[in-house]
Amino acid sequence: EQDALVEAIKARLKGTGYERDHWDAVIDRYREREMLSVDDDLAAAAVEKVRAFLRSEQGVTSFLPPHCIDLAADGGVIRPHIDSIKFSGRVVAGLSLVSPATMVLAEADPATGEPRPGARES
């Protein structure tokens, strides 16, 4: 399933170059696409496993289409930020499919709305 999902994402990203600046300036040197549908059955099964986990463990009942982000090996970065509920929904889940990565989540500072001090880049 993982390999099928990687191939589906590669197909979706094919022909796109790495962008320098995200609209909210928190991602640099990246490619991103929304996956409105997943045509491969194994890839779709991988997405459904994540959704099933979020349903059973977190009570999530609706989902936005997954976003696929590929960071450039030479300087791609996601800076600490607060995701927009409009674009990300109320739940954020991350899968690192091709290389090891750690997703660090932190609460927003109630006074500023920004990530609390100590949040780090991924």
mmCIF file with all atom_site columns, N, CA, C and O in Angstrom, residues 6 10 14 36 40 46 59 64 70 83 99 107:
data_model
loop_
_atom_site.group_PDB
_atom_site.id
_atom_site.type_symbol
_atom_site.label_atom_id
_atom_site.label_alt_id
_atom_site.label_comp_id
_atom_site.label_asym_id
_atom_site.label_entity_id
_atom_site.label_seq_id
_atom_site.pdbx_PDB_ins_code
_atom_site.Cartn_x
_atom_site.Cartn_y
_atom_site.Cartn_z
_atom_site.occupancy
_atom_site.B_iso_or_equiv
_atom_site.pdbx_formal_charge
_atom_site.auth_seq_id
_atom_site.auth_comp_id
_atom_site.auth_asym_id
_atom_site.auth_atom_id
_atom_site.pdbx_PDB_model_num
ATOM 1  N N  . VAL A 1 6   ? 2.970   6.030  -2.768  1.00 0.00 ? 6   VAL A N  1
ATOM 2  C CA . VAL A 1 6   ? 4.107   6.822  -3.253  1.00 0.00 ? 6   VAL A CA 1
ATOM 3  C C  . VAL A 1 6   ? 4.003   7.006  -4.766  1.00 0.00 ? 6   VAL A C  1
ATOM 4  O O  . VAL A 1 6   ? 4.192   8.116  -5.282  1.00 0.00 ? 6   VAL A O  1
ATOM 5  N N  . LYS A 1 10  ? 3.652   10.464 -6.789  1.00 0.00 ? 10  LYS A N  1
ATOM 6  C CA . LYS A 1 10  ? 4.620   10.833 -7.833  1.00 0.00 ? 10  LYS A CA 1
ATOM 7  C C  . LYS A 1 10  ? 3.904   11.187 -9.130  1.00 0.00 ? 10  LYS A C  1
ATOM 8  O O  . LYS A 1 10  ? 4.265   12.159 -9.798  1.00 0.00 ? 10  LYS A O  1
ATOM 9  N N  . LYS A 1 14  ? 4.038   14.805 -10.992 1.00 0.00 ? 14  LYS A N  1
ATOM 10 C CA . LYS A 1 14  ? 4.827   14.767 -12.229 1.00 0.00 ? 14  LYS A CA 1
ATOM 11 C C  . LYS A 1 14  ? 4.690   16.074 -13.009 1.00 0.00 ? 14  LYS A C  1
ATOM 12 O O  . LYS A 1 14  ? 3.596   16.598 -13.195 1.00 0.00 ? 14  LYS A O  1
ATOM 13 N N  . LEU A 1 36  ? -7.653  14.925 -4.901  1.00 0.00 ? 36  LEU A N  1
ATOM 14 C CA . LEU A 1 36  ? -9.115  14.881 -4.884  1.00 0.00 ? 36  LEU A CA 1
ATOM 15 C C  . LEU A 1 36  ? -9.630  13.462 -5.016  1.00 0.00 ? 36  LEU A C  1
ATOM 16 O O  . LEU A 1 36  ? -10.696 13.129 -4.506  1.00 0.00 ? 36  LEU A O  1
ATOM 17 N N  . ASP A 1 40  ? -5.644  4.381  -7.687  1.00 0.00 ? 40  ASP A N  1
ATOM 18 C CA . ASP A 1 40  ? -5.090  3.062  -7.406  1.00 0.00 ? 40  ASP A CA 1
ATOM 19 C C  . ASP A 1 40  ? -5.747  2.477  -6.147  1.00 0.00 ? 40  ASP A C  1
ATOM 20 O O  . ASP A 1 40  ? -5.803  3.139  -5.104  1.00 0.00 ? 40  ASP A O  1
ATOM 21 N N  . ALA A 1 46  ? -4.528  2.712  1.591   1.00 0.00 ? 46  ALA A N  1
ATOM 22 C CA . ALA A 1 46  ? -3.621  3.357  2.552   1.00 0.00 ? 46  ALA A CA 1
ATOM 23 C C  . ALA A 1 46  ? -4.249  4.619  3.127   1.00 0.00 ? 46  ALA A C  1
ATOM 24 O O  . ALA A 1 46  ? -4.203  4.860  4.340   1.00 0.00 ? 46  ALA A O  1
ATOM 25 N N  . GLY A 1 59  ? -12.577 10.368 16.670  1.00 0.00 ? 59  GLY A N  1
ATOM 26 C CA . GLY A 1 59  ? -13.971 10.724 16.424  1.00 0.00 ? 59  GLY A CA 1
ATOM 27 C C  . GLY A 1 59  ? -14.179 11.635 15.233  1.00 0.00 ? 59  GLY A C  1
ATOM 28 O O  . GLY A 1 59  ? -15.219 12.289 15.110  1.00 0.00 ? 59  GLY A O  1
ATOM 29 N N  . LEU A 1 64  ? -11.180 16.503 4.593   1.00 0.00 ? 64  LEU A N  1
ATOM 30 C CA . LEU A 1 64  ? -10.825 17.228 3.384   1.00 0.00 ? 64  LEU A CA 1
ATOM 31 C C  . LEU A 1 64  ? -9.926  16.322 2.551   1.00 0.00 ? 64  LEU A C  1
ATOM 32 O O  . LEU A 1 64  ? -9.328  15.385 3.081   1.00 0.00 ? 64  LEU A O  1
ATOM 33 N N  . ASP A 1 70  ? 5.970   17.454 -1.113  1.00 0.00 ? 70  ASP A N  1
ATOM 34 C CA . ASP A 1 70  ? 7.294   16.908 -1.351  1.00 0.00 ? 70  ASP A CA 1
ATOM 35 C C  . ASP A 1 70  ? 8.289   18.038 -1.139  1.00 0.00 ? 70  ASP A C  1
ATOM 36 O O  . ASP A 1 70  ? 8.256   19.039 -1.849  1.00 0.00 ? 70  ASP A O  1
ATOM 37 N N  . ASP A 1 83  ? -1.774  25.762 11.178  1.00 0.00 ? 83  ASP A N  1
ATOM 38 C CA . ASP A 1 83  ? -2.520  25.438 9.963   1.00 0.00 ? 83  ASP A CA 1
ATOM 39 C C  . ASP A 1 83  ? -3.882  26.097 9.980   1.00 0.00 ? 83  ASP A C  1
ATOM 40 O O  . ASP A 1 83  ? -4.530  26.205 11.022  1.00 0.00 ? 83  ASP A O  1
ATOM 41 N N  . SER A 1 99  ? 11.250  9.242  3.153   1.00 0.00 ? 99  SER A N  1
ATOM 42 C CA . SER A 1 99  ? 12.417  9.445  4.001   1.00 0.00 ? 99  SER A CA 1
ATOM 43 C C  . SER A 1 99  ? 11.957  9.612  5.439   1.00 0.00 ? 99  SER A C  1
ATOM 44 O O  . SER A 1 99  ? 10.820  9.981  5.696   1.00 0.00 ? 99  SER A O  1
ATOM 45 N N  . GLU A 1 107 ? 0.849   23.498 20.568  1.00 0.00 ? 107 GLU A N  1
ATOM 46 C CA . GLU A 1 107 ? -0.288  24.404 20.685  1.00 0.00 ? 107 GLU A CA 1
ATOM 47 C C  . GLU A 1 107 ? 0.119   25.825 20.325  1.00 0.00 ? 107 GLU A C  1
ATOM 48 O O  . GLU A 1 107 ? 1.274   26.204 20.442  1.00 0.00 ? 107 GLU A O  1
#
